[in-house]
Amino acid sequence: MAFHVRKAELRDVGRLVRLLEALFKIETDFSFDEARQRAGLKLLLDSGKDCVLVAEHEGEVIGLCSVQTVISTAEGGRSGWVEDLVITEEFRGRGIGRLLLKQLDAWALDNGLTRLQLLADRNNTRALDFYRKLGWASTSLIALRRFPEIDE
């Protein structure tokens, strides 16, 4: 079975939103909101400094991988947050995620990124095993979040 990886385009947003819907069913910290996911994808695609890759099979988008660039004081340069990696259920386990991350590595090197990092749901053992097999290592850090608000 042949798979092709390319940079995402605005015409892909509808399909990418459906992939994020599937991802957010797995990730308990997030809720699907089509308007928000559509807006976020458009911001990524328009940023000029971030990367969204898609995997295709027979012209159909079946996978998504995105990275956002940030400045790392620890690295003294740009690093990347892998924000989303999702493959449609019927195509999982066929090397597509590996292919997307390999292409993402190449993009990161070409764009001067010094490190890639990601967050994964602690209960998604399938994803955690996958990342570890590809050389991703756990850190001692934990993720915290807060939604900004105005003090009155």
CSV table of N, CA and C in Angstrom, one decimal, residues 42-137:
chain,number,residue,atom,x,y,z
A,42,LYS,N,-6.1,26.7,10.6
A,42,LYS,CA,-5.8,27.8,9.7
A,42,LYS,C,-4.7,28.7,10.2
A,43,LEU,N,-4.6,28.9,11.5
A,43,LEU,CA,-3.5,29.7,12.1
A,43,LEU,C,-2.2,29.0,11.9
A,44,LEU,N,-2.1,27.7,12.1
A,44,LEU,CA,-0.9,26.9,11.9
A,44,LEU,C,-0.5,27.0,10.4
A,45,LEU,N,-1.4,26.8,9.5
A,45,LEU,CA,-1.1,26.8,8.1
A,45,LEU,C,-0.6,28.2,7.6
A,46,ASP,N,-1.2,29.2,8.2
A,46,ASP,CA,-0.8,30.6,7.8
A,46,ASP,C,0.4,31.2,8.5
A,47,SER,N,0.9,30.5,9.5
A,47,SER,CA,2.0,31.1,10.4
A,47,SER,C,3.3,31.3,9.7
A,48,GLY,N,3.6,30.5,8.7
A,48,GLY,CA,4.9,30.6,8.1
A,48,GLY,C,6.1,30.1,8.8
A,49,LYS,N,5.9,29.7,10.1
A,49,LYS,CA,7.0,29.1,10.9
A,49,LYS,C,6.7,27.8,11.5
A,50,ASP,N,5.5,27.3,11.3
A,50,ASP,CA,5.1,26.0,11.8
A,50,ASP,C,4.9,25.1,10.7
A,51,CYS,N,4.6,23.8,11.0
A,51,CYS,CA,4.5,22.8,9.9
A,51,CYS,C,3.3,21.9,10.2
A,52,VAL,N,2.5,21.6,9.2
A,52,VAL,CA,1.4,20.6,9.3
A,52,VAL,C,1.6,19.7,8.1
A,53,LEU,N,1.8,18.4,8.4
A,53,LEU,CA,2.0,17.4,7.4
A,53,LEU,C,0.8,16.5,7.3
A,54,VAL,N,0.5,16.0,6.1
A,54,VAL,CA,-0.6,15.1,6.0
A,54,VAL,C,-0.1,13.8,5.3
A,55,ALA,N,-0.7,12.7,5.6
A,55,ALA,CA,-0.4,11.5,4.9
A,55,ALA,C,-1.6,11.2,4.0
A,56,GLU,N,-1.4,10.8,2.8
A,56,GLU,CA,-2.4,10.5,1.9
A,56,GLU,C,-2.3,9.0,1.4
A,57,HIS,N,-3.5,8.5,1.1
A,57,HIS,CA,-3.6,7.2,0.4
A,57,HIS,C,-4.6,7.3,-0.6
A,58,GLU,N,-4.2,7.1,-1.9
A,58,GLU,CA,-5.1,7.2,-3.0
A,58,GLU,C,-5.9,8.5,-3.0
A,59,GLY,N,-5.1,9.6,-2.7
A,59,GLY,CA,-5.7,10.9,-2.8
A,59,GLY,C,-6.5,11.4,-1.6
A,60,GLU,N,-6.7,10.5,-0.6
A,60,GLU,CA,-7.5,10.8,0.6
A,60,GLU,C,-6.5,11.0,1.8
A,61,VAL,N,-6.8,12.1,2.5
A,61,VAL,CA,-6.0,12.4,3.7
A,61,VAL,C,-6.4,11.4,4.8
A,62,ILE,N,-5.3,10.7,5.3
A,62,ILE,CA,-5.6,9.7,6.3
A,62,ILE,C,-4.8,9.9,7.6
A,63,GLY,N,-3.9,10.9,7.6
A,63,GLY,CA,-3.1,11.2,8.8
A,63,GLY,C,-2.7,12.6,8.8
A,64,LEU,N,-2.3,13.1,10.0
A,64,LEU,CA,-2.0,14.4,10.3
A,64,LEU,C,-0.9,14.5,11.4
A,65,CYS,N,0.1,15.4,11.2
A,65,CYS,CA,1.1,15.6,12.2
A,65,CYS,C,1.4,17.1,12.1
A,66,SER,N,1.4,17.8,13.2
A,66,SER,CA,1.7,19.2,13.3
A,66,SER,C,2.8,19.5,14.3
A,67,VAL,N,3.6,20.5,14.0
A,67,VAL,CA,4.6,21.0,15.0
A,67,VAL,C,4.5,22.6,15.0
A,68,GLN,N,4.6,23.1,16.2
A,68,GLN,CA,4.7,24.5,16.4
A,68,GLN,C,6.0,24.9,17.0
A,69,THR,N,6.6,25.9,16.4
A,69,THR,CA,8.0,26.3,16.8
A,69,THR,C,7.9,27.3,18.0
A,70,VAL,N,8.8,27.1,18.9
A,70,VAL,CA,9.0,28.0,20.1
A,70,VAL,C,10.5,28.3,20.3
A,71,ILE,N,10.8,29.2,21.1
A,71,ILE,CA,12.2,29.5,21.5
A,71,ILE,C,12.4,28.8,22.8
A,72,SER,N,13.5,28.0,22.8
A,72,SER,CA,13.9,27.3,24.0
A,72,SER,C,15.1,27.9,24.6
A,73,THR,N,15.0,28.5,25.8
A,73,THR,CA,16.2,29.0,26.5
A,73,THR,C,17.1,27.9,26.9
A,74,ALA,N,16.6,26.7,27.2
A,74,ALA,CA,17.4,25.6,27.5
A,74,ALA,C,18.3,25.1,26.4
A,75,GLU,N,17.8,25.2,25.2
A,75,GLU,CA,18.5,24.8,24.0
A,75,GLU,C,19.3,26.0,23.3
A,76,GLY,N,18.9,27.2,23.7
A,76,GLY,CA,19.5,28.4,23.1
A,76,GLY,C,19.1,28.5,21.6
A,77,GLY,N,17.9,28.1,21.3
A,77,GLY,CA,17.4,28.2,19.9
A,77,GLY,C,16.0,27.7,19.8
A,78,ARG,N,15.6,27.5,18.6
A,78,ARG,CA,14.2,27.1,18.3
A,78,ARG,C,14.0,25.6,18.5
A,79,SER,N,12.9,25.3,19.1
A,79,SER,CA,12.5,23.9,19.3
A,79,SER,C,11.1,23.8,18.8
A,80,GLY,N,10.6,22.6,18.8
A,80,GLY,CA,9.2,22.4,18.3
A,80,GLY,C,8.4,21.5,19.2
A,81,TRP,N,7.1,21.9,19.3
A,81,TRP,CA,6.1,21.1,20.0
A,81,TRP,C,5.3,20.4,19.0
A,82,VAL,N,5.3,19.1,19.0
A,82,VAL,CA,4.5,18.3,18.2
A,82,VAL,C,3.1,18.3,18.8
A,83,GLU,N,2.2,19.0,18.2
A,83,GLU,CA,0.9,19.3,18.8
A,83,GLU,C,-0.1,18.1,18.5
A,84,ASP,N,-0.1,17.6,17.3
A,84,ASP,CA,-1.1,16.6,16.9
A,84,ASP,C,-0.4,15.5,16.1
A,85,LEU,N,-0.7,14.3,16.3
A,85,LEU,CA,-0.4,13.2,15.5
A,85,LEU,C,-1.5,12.2,15.5
A,86,VAL,N,-2.2,12.0,14.4
A,86,VAL,CA,-3.3,11.1,14.4
A,86,VAL,C,-3.4,10.5,13.0
A,87,ILE,N,-3.8,9.2,13.0
A,87,ILE,CA,-4.0,8.5,11.8
A,87,ILE,C,-5.4,7.9,11.9
A,88,THR,N,-6.1,7.9,10.7
A,88,THR,CA,-7.5,7.3,10.8
A,88,THR,C,-7.3,5.8,11.3
A,89,GLU,N,-8.3,5.4,12.0
A,89,GLU,CA,-8.3,4.1,12.7
A,89,GLU,C,-8.0,2.9,11.7
A,90,GLU,N,-8.6,2.9,10.5
A,90,GLU,CA,-8.4,1.8,9.6
A,90,GLU,C,-6.9,1.7,9.1
A,91,PHE,N,-6.2,2.8,9.2
A,91,PHE,CA,-4.8,2.8,8.7
A,91,PHE,C,-3.7,2.8,9.8
A,92,ARG,N,-4.1,2.7,11.0
A,92,ARG,CA,-3.2,2.6,12.1
A,92,ARG,C,-2.4,1.3,12.1
A,93,GLY,N,-1.1,1.4,12.5
A,93,GLY,CA,-0.3,0.2,12.6
A,93,GLY,C,0.3,-0.2,11.3
A,94,ARG,N,0.3,0.7,10.3
A,94,ARG,CA,0.9,0.5,9.0
A,94,ARG,C,2.2,1.3,8.7
A,95,GLY,N,2.7,2.0,9.7
A,95,GLY,CA,3.9,2.7,9.5
A,95,GLY,C,3.7,4.2,9.1
A,96,ILE,N,2.5,4.6,9.1
A,96,ILE,CA,2.2,6.0,8.6
A,96,ILE,C,2.6,7.0,9.7
A,97,GLY,N,2.4,6.7,10.9
A,97,GLY,CA,2.8,7.7,12.0
A,97,GLY,C,4.3,7.8,12.0
A,98,ARG,N,5.0,6.7,11.8
A,98,ARG,CA,6.5,6.7,11.7
A,98,ARG,C,6.9,7.5,10.5
A,99,LEU,N,6.3,7.3,9.4
A,99,LEU,CA,6.6,8.1,8.2
A,99,LEU,C,6.4,9.6,8.4
A,100,LEU,N,5.3,10.0,9.0
A,100,LEU,CA,5.0,11.4,9.3
A,100,LEU,C,6.1,12.0,10.2
A,101,LEU,N,6.4,11.2,11.3
A,101,LEU,CA,7.5,11.8,12.2
A,101,LEU,C,8.8,11.8,11.6
A,102,LYS,N,9.1,10.9,10.7
A,102,LYS,CA,10.4,11.0,10.0
A,102,LYS,C,10.5,12.2,9.1
A,103,GLN,N,9.4,12.5,8.4
A,103,GLN,CA,9.3,13.7,7.6
A,103,GLN,C,9.4,15.0,8.5
A,104,LEU,N,8.8,14.9,9.6
A,104,LEU,CA,8.8,16.0,10.6
A,104,LEU,C,10.2,16.3,11.1
A,105,ASP,N,11.0,15.2,11.3
A,105,ASP,CA,12.4,15.3,11.7
A,105,ASP,C,13.1,16.1,10.6
A,106,ALA,N,12.9,15.7,9.4
A,106,ALA,CA,13.6,16.3,8.3
A,106,ALA,C,13.3,17.8,8.2
A,107,TRP,N,12.0,18.1,8.4
A,107,TRP,CA,11.6,19.5,8.4
A,107,TRP,C,12.2,20.3,9.5
A,108,ALA,N,12.3,19.7,10.7
A,108,ALA,CA,12.9,20.3,11.9
A,108,ALA,C,14.3,20.6,11.7
A,109,LEU,N,15.1,19.6,11.1
A,109,LEU,CA,16.5,19.8,10.8
A,109,LEU,C,16.7,20.9,9.8
A,110,ASP,N,15.9,20.9,8.7
A,110,ASP,CA,16.0,21.9,7.7
A,110,ASP,C,15.7,23.3,8.2
A,111,ASN,N,14.9,23.4,9.3
A,111,ASN,CA,14.4,24.7,9.8
A,111,ASN,C,15.1,25.1,11.1
A,112,GLY,N,16.2,24.4,11.4
A,112,GLY,CA,17.1,24.8,12.6
A,112,GLY,C,16.5,24.5,13.9
A,113,LEU,N,15.6,23.6,14.0
A,113,LEU,CA,15.0,23.2,15.4
A,113,LEU,C,16.0,22.3,16.1
A,114,THR,N,16.2,22.6,17.4
A,114,THR,CA,17.2,21.9,18.1
A,114,THR,C,16.6,20.7,18.9
A,115,ARG,N,15.3,20.7,19.1
A,115,ARG,CA,14.7,19.6,19.9
A,115,ARG,C,13.2,19.6,19.5
A,116,LEU,N,12.6,18.4,19.5
A,116,LEU,CA,11.2,18.2,19.4
A,116,LEU,C,10.7,17.6,20.7
A,117,GLN,N,9.5,18.0,21.1
A,117,GLN,CA,8.8,17.5,22.3
A,117,GLN,C,7.3,17.4,22.0
A,118,LEU,N,6.7,16.5,22.8
A,118,LEU,CA,5.3,16.4,22.7
A,118,LEU,C,4.7,16.0,24.0
A,119,LEU,N,3.4,16.1,24.0
A,119,LEU,CA,2.6,15.6,25.2
A,119,LEU,C,1.7,14.4,24.7
A,120,ALA,N,1.6,13.4,25.5
A,120,ALA,CA,0.7,12.3,25.2
A,120,ALA,C,-0.1,12.0,26.4
A,121,ASP,N,-1.3,11.5,26.1
A,121,ASP,CA,-2.2,11.1,27.2
A,121,ASP,C,-1.6,10.0,28.0
A,122,ARG,N,-1.4,10.1,29.3
A,122,ARG,CA,-0.7,9.1,30.1
A,122,ARG,C,-1.4,7.7,30.1
A,123,ASN,N,-2.7,7.7,29.7
A,123,ASN,CA,-3.4,6.4,29.6
A,123,ASN,C,-3.4,5.8,28.2
A,124,ASN,N,-2.8,6.5,27.2
A,124,ASN,CA,-2.8,6.0,25.9
A,124,ASN,C,-1.5,5.2,25.7
A,125,THR,N,-1.5,4.0,26.2
A,125,THR,CA,-0.3,3.1,26.2
A,125,THR,C,0.1,2.8,24.8
A,126,ARG,N,-0.8,2.6,23.9
A,126,ARG,CA,-0.4,2.3,22.5
A,126,ARG,C,0.4,3.5,21.9
A,127,ALA,N,0.0,4.7,22.2
A,127,ALA,CA,0.8,5.9,21.7
A,127,ALA,C,2.1,6.0,22.4
A,128,LEU,N,2.1,5.8,23.7
A,128,LEU,CA,3.4,5.9,24.5
A,128,LEU,C,4.4,4.8,24.0
A,129,ASP,N,3.9,3.6,23.8
A,129,ASP,CA,4.8,2.6,23.3
A,129,ASP,C,5.4,2.9,21.9
A,130,PHE,N,4.5,3.4,21.1
A,130,PHE,CA,4.9,3.9,19.7
A,130,PHE,C,6.0,4.9,19.8
A,131,TYR,N,5.8,6.0,20.6
A,131,TYR,CA,6.8,7.0,20.7
A,131,TYR,C,8.1,6.5,21.3
A,132,ARG,N,8.1,5.6,22.3
A,132,ARG,CA,9.3,5.1,22.8
A,132,ARG,C,10.1,4.2,21.8
A,133,LYS,N,9.4,3.5,21.0
A,133,LYS,CA,10.0,2.7,20.0
A,133,LYS,C,10.8,3.5,19.0
A,134,LEU,N,10.3,4.8,18.8
A,134,LEU,CA,10.9,5.7,17.9
A,134,LEU,C,12.0,6.6,18.5
A,135,GLY,N,12.3,6.3,19.8
A,135,GLY,CA,13.4,7.0,20.5
A,135,GLY,C,13.0,8.2,21.3
A,136,TRP,N,11.7,8.4,21.4
A,136,TRP,CA,11.2,9.5,22.3
A,136,TRP,C,11.4,9.1,23.8
A,137,ALA,N,11.9,10.0,24.6
A,137,ALA,CA,12.1,9.7,26.0
A,137,ALA,C,11.2,10.5,26.9
